[in-house]
Tab-separated table of C-alpha atoms in Angstrom:
chain	number	residue	atom	x	y	z
A	1	MET	CA	-80.663	-9.300	-2.377
A	2	GLN	CA	-80.344	-5.584	-1.658
A	3	LYS	CA	-76.996	-6.241	-0.125
A	4	LEU	CA	-75.844	-8.113	-3.244
A	5	ALA	CA	-77.043	-5.338	-5.538
A	6	LYS	CA	-75.301	-2.747	-3.387
A	7	ARG	CA	-72.099	-4.779	-3.453
A	8	ALA	CA	-72.175	-5.152	-7.259
A	9	ALA	CA	-72.857	-1.390	-7.679
A	10	GLN	CA	-69.958	-0.521	-5.318
A	11	ALA	CA	-67.592	-2.923	-7.167
A	12	GLN	CA	-68.565	-1.326	-10.490
A	13	ARG	CA	-67.862	2.164	-9.129
A	14	GLN	CA	-64.554	1.068	-7.772
A	15	ALA	CA	-63.652	-0.479	-11.138
A	16	VAL	CA	-64.575	2.705	-12.927
A	17	ARG	CA	-62.383	4.778	-10.572
A	18	ARG	CA	-59.574	2.313	-10.905
A	19	ALA	CA	-59.742	2.369	-14.680
A	20	ALA	CA	-59.897	6.174	-14.716
A	21	ARG	CA	-56.800	6.316	-12.437
A	22	ILE	CA	-54.855	3.837	-14.625
A	23	ALA	CA	-55.831	5.802	-17.767
A	24	ASP	CA	-54.641	9.028	-16.149
A	25	GLU	CA	-51.328	7.412	-15.188
A	26	ASN	CA	-50.843	5.986	-18.682
A	27	ARG	CA	-51.607	9.389	-20.175
A	28	ARG	CA	-49.056	11.085	-17.927
A	29	THR	CA	-46.475	8.398	-18.767
A	30	GLU	CA	-47.087	8.913	-22.471
A	31	GLN	CA	-46.800	12.644	-22.076
A	32	ASN	CA	-43.501	12.325	-20.198
A	33	ARG	CA	-42.187	9.905	-22.844
A	34	ALA	CA	-43.286	12.214	-25.644
A	35	ARG	CA	-41.653	15.185	-23.888
A	36	ARG	CA	-38.420	13.220	-23.498
A	37	TYR	CA	-38.449	12.198	-27.207
A	38	LEU	CA	-39.166	15.759	-28.215
A	39	LYS	CA	-36.286	17.036	-26.078
A	40	GLU	CA	-33.842	14.485	-27.496
A	41	ALA	CA	-34.970	15.271	-31.059
A	42	ASN	CA	-34.561	19.017	-30.603
A	43	ALA	CA	-31.146	18.483	-29.045
A	44	GLU	CA	-30.102	16.339	-32.005
A	45	ILE	CA	-31.370	18.941	-34.454
A	46	ARG	CA	-29.338	21.689	-32.721
A	47	THR	CA	-26.261	19.432	-32.728
A	48	ASN	CA	-26.672	18.703	-36.450
A	49	ILE	CA	-27.019	22.448	-37.261
A	50	HIS	CA	-23.907	23.200	-35.219
A	51	ASP	CA	-21.885	20.429	-36.907
A	52	ALA	CA	-23.131	21.534	-40.379
A	53	ARG	CA	-21.936	25.115	-39.765
A	54	ARG	CA	-18.574	23.906	-38.491
A	55	ALA	CA	-18.219	21.518	-41.470
A	56	ARG	CA	-19.103	24.251	-43.920
A	57	LYS	CA	-16.484	26.580	-42.406
A	58	GLU	CA	-13.822	23.837	-42.551
A	59	ASP	CA	-14.672	23.031	-46.189
A	60	TRP	CA	-14.334	26.716	-47.062
A	61	GLU	CA	-11.101	27.329	-45.202
A	62	LEU	CA	-9.256	23.963	-45.771
A	63	GLY	CA	-10.434	23.278	-49.325
A	64	PRO	CA	-8.910	19.987	-50.545
A	65	LEU	CA	-7.499	19.321	-47.067
A	66	ALA	CA	-11.041	19.183	-45.558
A	67	PRO	CA	-11.797	15.848	-43.888
A	68	LYS	CA	-13.842	13.221	-45.771
A	69	ARG	CA	-16.793	13.065	-43.440
A	70	ASP	CA	-18.775	10.619	-45.609
A	71	LEU	CA	-16.154	7.890	-45.157
A	72	GLY	CA	-15.856	5.555	-42.231
A	73	PHE	CA	-18.050	4.886	-39.302
A	74	ASN	CA	-18.057	8.385	-37.788
A	75	GLY	CA	-21.747	8.892	-37.541
A	76	TYR	CA	-21.899	11.429	-40.356
A	77	GLY	CA	-25.417	11.786	-41.803
A	78	GLU	CA	-27.013	9.369	-39.271
A	79	VAL	CA	-30.296	9.970	-37.457
A	80	SER	CA	-31.081	8.446	-34.084
A	81	THR	CA	-34.095	6.221	-33.543
A	82	SER	CA	-35.488	8.647	-30.983
A	83	ARG	CA	-35.783	11.315	-33.593
A	84	ARG	CA	-37.619	8.854	-35.916
A	85	ASP	CA	-39.956	7.743	-33.106
A	86	TRP	CA	-40.669	11.324	-32.269
A	87	SER	CA	-41.895	12.175	-35.721
A	88	GLN	CA	-43.163	8.861	-37.114
A	89	ASN	CA	-44.320	6.336	-34.509
A	90	GLY	CA	-46.854	8.488	-32.754
A	91	GLN	CA	-44.740	9.430	-29.796
A	92	TYR	CA	-45.384	13.043	-30.573
A	93	LYS	CA	-48.595	14.187	-32.193
A	94	ILE	CA	-48.550	17.282	-34.301
A	95	ASN	CA	-51.158	19.994	-34.102
A	96	PRO	CA	-54.346	18.812	-35.913
A	97	GLU	CA	-54.592	22.252	-37.564
A	98	LEU	CA	-51.127	21.672	-39.082
A	99	ALA	CA	-52.204	18.260	-40.446
A	100	VAL	CA	-55.273	19.874	-42.035
A	101	LYS	CA	-53.145	22.557	-43.583
A	102	ARG	CA	-50.700	19.995	-45.036
A	103	CYS	CA	-53.410	17.780	-46.529
A	104	ALA	CA	-55.568	20.629	-47.878
A	105	TRP	CA	-54.291	20.360	-51.426
A	106	ALA	CA	-55.244	16.637	-51.590
A	107	GLY	CA	-58.798	16.769	-50.236
A	108	GLY	CA	-58.103	17.068	-46.471
A	109	VAL	CA	-57.450	14.685	-43.667
A	110	LYS	CA	-60.718	12.677	-43.845
A	111	GLN	CA	-60.748	12.320	-47.638
A	112	PHE	CA	-57.030	12.173	-48.455
A	113	CYS	CA	-56.594	11.651	-52.213
A	114	LEU	CA	-53.203	9.942	-52.138
A	115	ALA	CA	-52.724	6.217	-51.716
A	116	PRO	CA	-49.778	3.790	-51.632
A	117	GLY	CA	-48.428	3.305	-55.151
A	118	ASP	CA	-49.067	6.850	-56.478
A	119	ARG	CA	-46.222	8.604	-58.269
A	120	VAL	CA	-45.372	11.918	-56.650
A	121	VAL	CA	-42.796	14.661	-57.158
A	122	ILE	CA	-41.013	16.395	-54.270
A	123	VAL	CA	-41.613	20.183	-54.455
A	124	ASP	CA	-39.702	21.169	-51.349
A	125	GLY	CA	-36.409	20.169	-49.702
A	126	GLN	CA	-33.035	18.906	-50.802
A	127	GLU	CA	-34.528	16.338	-53.237
A	128	LYS	CA	-36.781	18.834	-54.939
A	129	GLY	CA	-37.829	17.774	-58.400
A	130	LYS	CA	-37.316	14.052	-57.925
A	131	ILE	CA	-40.107	11.509	-58.606
A	132	ASP	CA	-40.852	8.557	-56.379
A	133	ARG	CA	-43.730	6.345	-55.383
A	134	VAL	CA	-45.695	6.587	-52.112
A	135	LYS	CA	-45.085	3.773	-49.647
A	136	SER	CA	-47.662	4.725	-47.039
A	137	VAL	CA	-49.843	7.736	-46.178
A	138	HIS	CA	-50.576	9.115	-42.691
A	139	PRO	CA	-53.043	11.965	-43.197
A	140	GLU	CA	-53.913	12.172	-39.480
A	141	ASP	CA	-50.321	13.236	-38.832
A	142	GLY	CA	-49.806	15.142	-42.096
A	143	PHE	CA	-46.966	13.120	-43.656
A	144	VAL	CA	-46.224	10.423	-46.212
A	145	LEU	CA	-43.477	7.870	-46.618
A	146	LEU	CA	-41.739	7.299	-49.960
A	147	GLU	CA	-40.170	4.111	-51.277
A	148	LYS	CA	-36.691	5.263	-52.349
A	149	LEU	CA	-36.304	8.974	-51.625
A	150	ASN	CA	-36.181	10.892	-48.350
A	151	ARG	CA	-34.486	8.180	-46.437
A	152	ALA	CA	-32.066	8.443	-43.474
A	153	LEU	CA	-29.400	6.274	-41.928
A	154	GLU	CA	-30.423	5.361	-38.436
A	155	THR	CA	-27.954	4.818	-35.586
A	156	PRO	CA	-28.351	1.159	-34.574
A	157	PRO	CA	-29.490	0.573	-31.016
A	158	PHE	CA	-26.594	-1.810	-30.475
A	159	PRO	CA	-22.965	-1.142	-31.463
A	160	ASN	CA	-22.425	-4.298	-33.500
A	161	MET	CA	-25.523	-3.863	-35.669
A	162	PRO	CA	-25.162	-2.406	-39.264
A	163	LEU	CA	-26.588	0.864	-40.313
A	164	MET	CA	-30.185	0.782	-41.565
A	165	SER	CA	-31.660	3.019	-44.214
A	166	ASN	CA	-35.324	3.714	-43.484
A	167	PRO	CA	-37.838	6.105	-45.067
A	168	TYR	CA	-38.214	9.366	-43.138
A	169	PRO	CA	-41.531	11.269	-42.801
A	170	LEU	CA	-42.125	13.860	-45.427
A	171	ALA	CA	-44.769	16.555	-45.085
A	172	ALA	CA	-47.868	15.959	-47.247
A	173	ASP	CA	-47.662	19.446	-48.730
A	174	ALA	CA	-44.055	18.828	-49.899
A	175	VAL	CA	-45.218	16.439	-52.657
A	176	ARG	CA	-47.592	16.645	-55.625
A	177	LEU	CA	-49.214	13.910	-57.636
A	178	VAL	CA	-47.728	13.035	-61.023
A	179	TYR	CA	-50.048	11.362	-63.561
A	180	PRO	CA	-49.885	10.967	-67.379
A	181	LEU	CA	-52.542	12.980	-69.116
A	182	LYS	CA	-53.196	13.711	-72.829
A	183	HIS	CA	-52.472	17.190	-73.992
A	184	PRO	CA	-55.709	18.829	-75.273
A	185	GLU	CA	-54.064	20.280	-78.438
A	186	THR	CA	-51.319	17.925	-79.413
A	187	GLY	CA	-52.840	14.719	-78.062
A	188	VAL	CA	-49.430	13.669	-76.632
A	189	ILE	CA	-49.517	11.793	-73.343
A	190	ARG	CA	-46.988	13.207	-70.857
A	191	ASP	CA	-46.518	13.344	-67.082
A	192	VAL	CA	-48.454	16.250	-65.444
A	193	ILE	CA	-47.991	17.603	-61.964
A	194	VAL	CA	-51.402	17.865	-60.291
A	195	ASN	CA	-51.293	20.770	-57.875
A	196	GLU	CA	-54.775	20.208	-56.327
A	197	LEU	CA	-57.031	17.180	-55.903
A	198	LYS	CA	-60.665	17.192	-54.881
A	199	PRO	CA	-62.656	14.208	-53.605
A	200	ILE	CA	-66.041	13.535	-55.250
A	201	ALA	CA	-68.630	10.834	-54.999
A	202	PRO	CA	-68.453	8.299	-57.846
A	203	ASN	CA	-72.080	8.965	-58.775
A	204	MET	CA	-72.728	12.705	-58.416
A	205	ALA	CA	-76.510	12.051	-58.534
A	206	SER	CA	-76.594	9.598	-55.654
A	207	ARG	CA	-73.691	11.025	-53.560
A	208	HIS	CA	-72.915	7.605	-52.185
A	209	MET	CA	-69.461	6.190	-51.432
A	210	THR	CA	-68.368	2.951	-53.063
A	211	LEU	CA	-66.504	-0.058	-51.806
A	212	GLU	CA	-64.298	-0.489	-54.872
A	213	ARG	CA	-60.994	-0.704	-52.849
A	214	TRP	CA	-60.882	-3.382	-50.216
A	215	GLU	CA	-57.904	-1.903	-48.481
A	216	HIS	CA	-59.344	1.629	-47.882
A	217	GLY	CA	-63.039	0.690	-47.309
A	218	ASN	CA	-65.418	3.488	-48.192
A	219	LYS	CA	-63.722	5.266	-51.057
A	220	TRP	CA	-64.332	8.169	-53.354
A	221	ASP	CA	-63.076	9.336	-56.737
A	222	ARG	CA	-60.496	12.005	-57.055
A	223	VAL	CA	-60.560	14.701	-59.688
A	224	ALA	CA	-57.790	17.101	-60.789
A	225	LEU	CA	-58.985	20.634	-60.500
A	226	GLY	CA	-58.515	22.791	-63.576
A	227	VAL	CA	-58.865	19.996	-66.093
A	228	ASN	CA	-61.729	18.101	-64.439
A	229	VAL	CA	-60.235	14.700	-65.059
A	230	VAL	CA	-60.975	11.829	-62.714
A	231	ILE	CA	-57.652	10.201	-61.797
A	232	PRO	CA	-58.015	6.498	-61.061
A	233	TRP	CA	-56.517	4.964	-57.995
A	234	PRO	CA	-53.368	2.815	-58.255
A	235	GLU	CA	-53.951	-0.858	-58.908
A	236	ILE	CA	-53.717	-3.131	-55.936
A	237	GLU	CA	-53.839	-6.899	-55.671
A	238	ALA	CA	-55.946	-8.547	-53.072
A	239	PRO	CA	-53.940	-10.871	-50.799
A	240	GLU	CA	-54.231	-14.575	-51.184
A	241	TYR	CA	-54.647	-16.344	-47.898
A	242	LYS	CA	-53.714	-20.043	-47.607
A	243	THR	CA	-55.763	-22.180	-45.136
A	244	TYR	CA	-53.778	-24.547	-42.929
A	245	ASP	CA	-54.965	-27.476	-40.773
A	246	VAL	CA	-55.100	-25.286	-37.669
A	247	ASP	CA	-57.324	-22.692	-39.324
A	248	THR	CA	-61.127	-22.730	-39.196
A	249	ALA	CA	-62.661	-22.474	-42.598
A	250	ARG	CA	-65.440	-19.996	-43.407
A	251	ASP	CA	-67.996	-22.739	-44.145
A	252	LEU	CA	-67.376	-24.230	-40.691
A	253	VAL	CA	-67.706	-20.813	-38.986
A	254	GLU	CA	-70.985	-20.110	-40.707
A	255	ASP	CA	-72.421	-23.648	-40.249
A	256	ARG	CA	-75.271	-23.802	-37.692
A	257	THR	CA	-74.594	-26.295	-34.989
A	258	PHE	CA	-77.124	-25.304	-32.173
A	259	TYR	CA	-80.828	-25.512	-32.573
A	260	TYR	CA	-83.355	-24.573	-29.937
A	261	ASN	CA	-87.069	-23.752	-29.537
A	262	LEU	CA	-89.038	-21.609	-27.164
A	263	THR	CA	-88.782	-24.175	-24.364
A	264	THR	CA	-85.001	-24.311	-24.609
A	265	ALA	CA	-82.614	-22.019	-22.833
A	266	PRO	CA	-80.721	-19.575	-25.089
A	267	LEU	CA	-77.410	-21.088	-23.915
A	268	PRO	CA	-76.606	-24.667	-22.950
A	269	ASN	CA	-76.134	-25.368	-19.243
A	270	GLY	CA	-72.657	-24.370	-18.121
A	271	VAL	CA	-71.750	-22.162	-21.058
A	272	ILE	CA	-72.729	-18.975	-19.284
A	273	ASP	CA	-70.254	-19.769	-16.516
A	274	GLU	CA	-67.542	-19.918	-19.165
A	275	LEU	CA	-68.505	-16.510	-20.525
A	276	ARG	CA	-68.524	-14.703	-17.219
A	277	GLY	CA	-67.175	-15.555	-13.773
A	278	PRO	CA	-69.794	-17.266	-11.589
A	279	TYR	CA	-68.305	-15.629	-8.440
A	280	SER	CA	-67.696	-12.221	-9.933
A	281	ARG	CA	-68.478	-9.173	-7.764
A	282	PHE	CA	-70.050	-7.462	-10.835
A	283	ARG	CA	-72.646	-10.140	-11.198
A	284	THR	CA	-76.234	-8.764	-11.091
A	285	ARG	CA	-78.288	-11.759	-12.286
A	286	HIS	CA	-78.436	-14.932	-10.143
A	287	GLU	CA	-80.095	-18.321	-10.316
A	288	ALA	CA	-83.378	-18.948	-8.636
A	289	TRP	CA	-81.886	-21.301	-5.934
A	290	TYR	CA	-79.331	-18.628	-5.064
A	291	ILE	CA	-81.978	-15.973	-4.673
A	292	GLU	CA	-84.080	-18.241	-2.523
A	293	LYS	CA	-81.059	-18.964	-0.332
A	294	LYS	CA	-80.346	-15.268	0.148
A	295	GLU	CA	-83.975	-14.445	0.894
A	296	ALA	CA	-84.053	-17.278	3.501
A	297	GLU	CA	-80.947	-15.805	5.108
A	298	GLU	CA	-82.549	-12.404	5.167
A	299	ALA	CA	-85.727	-13.790	6.740
A	300	ALA	CA	-83.700	-15.634	9.346
A	301	ARG	CA	-81.805	-12.410	10.182
A	302	LYS	CA	-85.096	-10.526	10.508
A	303	GLY	CA	-86.449	-13.249	12.816
A	304	LEU	CA	-83.334	-12.971	14.974
A	305	HIS	CA	-83.914	-9.236	15.167
A	306	ARG	CA	-87.509	-9.748	16.222
A	307	MET	CA	-86.336	-12.117	18.947
A	308	HIS	CA	-83.976	-9.476	20.223
A	309	GLU	CA	-86.820	-6.926	20.185
A	310	SER	CA	-88.849	-9.243	22.455
A	311	MET	CA	-86.103	-9.237	25.052
A	312	ARG	CA	-85.860	-5.381	25.570
A	313	THR	CA	-85.523	-3.672	28.942
A	314	PRO	CA	-88.364	-1.341	30.295
A	315	LEU	CA	-86.363	1.739	29.282
A	316	GLU	CA	-86.025	0.433	25.696
A	317	GLU	CA	-89.761	-0.318	25.769
A	318	LEU	CA	-90.485	3.270	26.713
A	319	HIS	CA	-88.197	4.630	24.001
A	320	ALA	CA	-89.863	2.390	21.390
A	321	LYS	CA	-93.328	3.566	22.478
A	322	ARG	CA	-92.266	7.223	22.211
A	323	ARG	CA	-90.827	6.720	18.775
A	324	ALA	CA	-93.999	4.948	17.616
A	325	LYS	CA	-96.087	7.794	19.082
A	326	ASN	CA	-94.009	10.411	17.329
A	327	LEU	CA	-94.311	8.563	14.046
A	328	ALA	CA	-98.064	8.288	14.428
A	329	GLU	CA	-98.543	11.954	15.251
A	330	GLY	CA	-96.427	13.179	12.412
A	331	GLU	CA	-94.812	16.612	12.164
A	332	PRO	CA	-96.163	19.185	14.724
A	333	GLU	CA	-98.244	22.046	13.335
A	334	LEU	CA	-98.313	25.661	14.684
A	335	SER	CA	-101.675	26.991	15.776
A	336	GLU	CA	-102.928	30.544	15.172
A	337	THR	CA	-102.370	31.463	18.810
A	338	MET	CA	-98.757	30.318	18.617
A	339	LEU	CA	-98.152	32.163	15.325
A	340	GLU	CA	-99.647	35.351	16.896
A	341	LYS	CA	-97.346	35.026	19.922
A	342	ILE	CA	-94.266	34.560	17.644
A	343	GLY	CA	-95.257	37.679	15.646
A	344	GLN	CA	-95.545	39.698	18.869
A	345	ILE	CA	-92.131	38.643	20.004
A	346	MET	CA	-90.581	39.451	16.616
A	347	ALA	CA	-92.174	42.935	16.566
A	348	ARG	CA	-90.941	43.627	20.088
A	349	ASN	CA	-87.386	42.578	19.202
A	350	LYS	CA	-87.417	44.674	16.105
A	351	ALA	CA	-88.600	47.808	18.068
A	352	GLU	CA	-85.911	47.262	20.718
A	353	ALA	CA	-83.241	46.916	17.998
A	354	LEU	CA	-84.347	50.173	16.283
A	355	GLU	CA	-84.309	51.969	19.630
A	356	ARG	CA	-80.822	50.873	20.368
A	357	ALA	CA	-79.661	51.928	16.898
A	358	GLY	CA	-81.188	55.414	17.428
A	359	MET	CA	-79.482	55.846	20.793
A	360	GLN	CA	-76.149	54.915	19.307
A	361	GLU	CA	-76.514	57.405	16.461
A	362	ALA	CA	-77.447	60.216	18.867
A	363	ASN	CA	-74.389	59.498	21.074
A	364	SER	CA	-72.101	59.637	18.040
A	365	THR	CA	-73.339	63.060	16.983
A	366	THR	CA	-72.925	64.659	20.510
A	367	LEU	CA	-69.261	63.549	20.989
A	368	PRO	CA	-66.729	66.505	21.263
A	369	PRO	CA	-64.164	66.837	18.363
A	370	SER	CA	-60.889	65.069	18.902
A	371	SER	CA	-57.611	66.907	19.529
A	372	ALA	CA	-56.084	65.526	16.384
A	373	ALA	CA	-58.744	67.149	14.249
């Protein structure tokens, strides 16, 4: 059984090393892919800047004779899929500090106070001042996606495919929440731009999160700083799932079909072999008959070893007796006489070494000066 336990431990160590090696290879592959995407995206940005400068110069110099770049399939205003993957699909992760800075106005990364369906206004960029609704939020990467604005034409991966207009990532600090509030003096309800949001617990006395939104799990209330008004979350509809014949209903899943008592095994016979491989190298628990079999094999091997010991030569018998005698006597101990003799030898060697060192120092002081000096 010791051999089986040793084999299982060795297999487990090998599996851990193999998994670590595969994880390291995958990490390097992802780093190389991210580096390639980043390189392609930067090259495309530099090309776009160069083309924009040239187009601006041509428009200024040619006037009405300037080419119509927004007509035809000339690739004007298109964005490659590699640039989108670099910034949106997780191929390149931004600095976490930058994400925290972008989400600071809306409660931070962990308690981001924007949700899909919120009306926001763009405060930075070419579409500054326009209002749109949030399609999805990605606080861990510090950007949001809008439904209609901030879109880009993507170059299709195949030449015969049409152009696709997809939402492009927009920094979270480039938008602000828009919500209708009542004016404290006139009482008129008008849209107000909320510059800062703060997450608070629904019940300030208990400080507990609620489960009011099925989509976002543990949720909190959001309050607009300055006016101290709790802004409700956008309304969402729970999805309706239809059960088909191939689906397992909830009542069937929760129905108890196996009953057992203290004299019954926790699993029916044969089920454990379906859950884990019966011949796996990682197996550490075995049946009683298998343990008895291995113990019988070990006893037979030891009996064979004893038979070989009974057929030793006289020289092997002598060596075995000496080993047994040495084991019985134990480690040798030094007597006082032996320790005294060792101390005398050490003192004599030390005196001779000091005498040699003194003679060398005297010879060095009596040497004549060199001609070079």
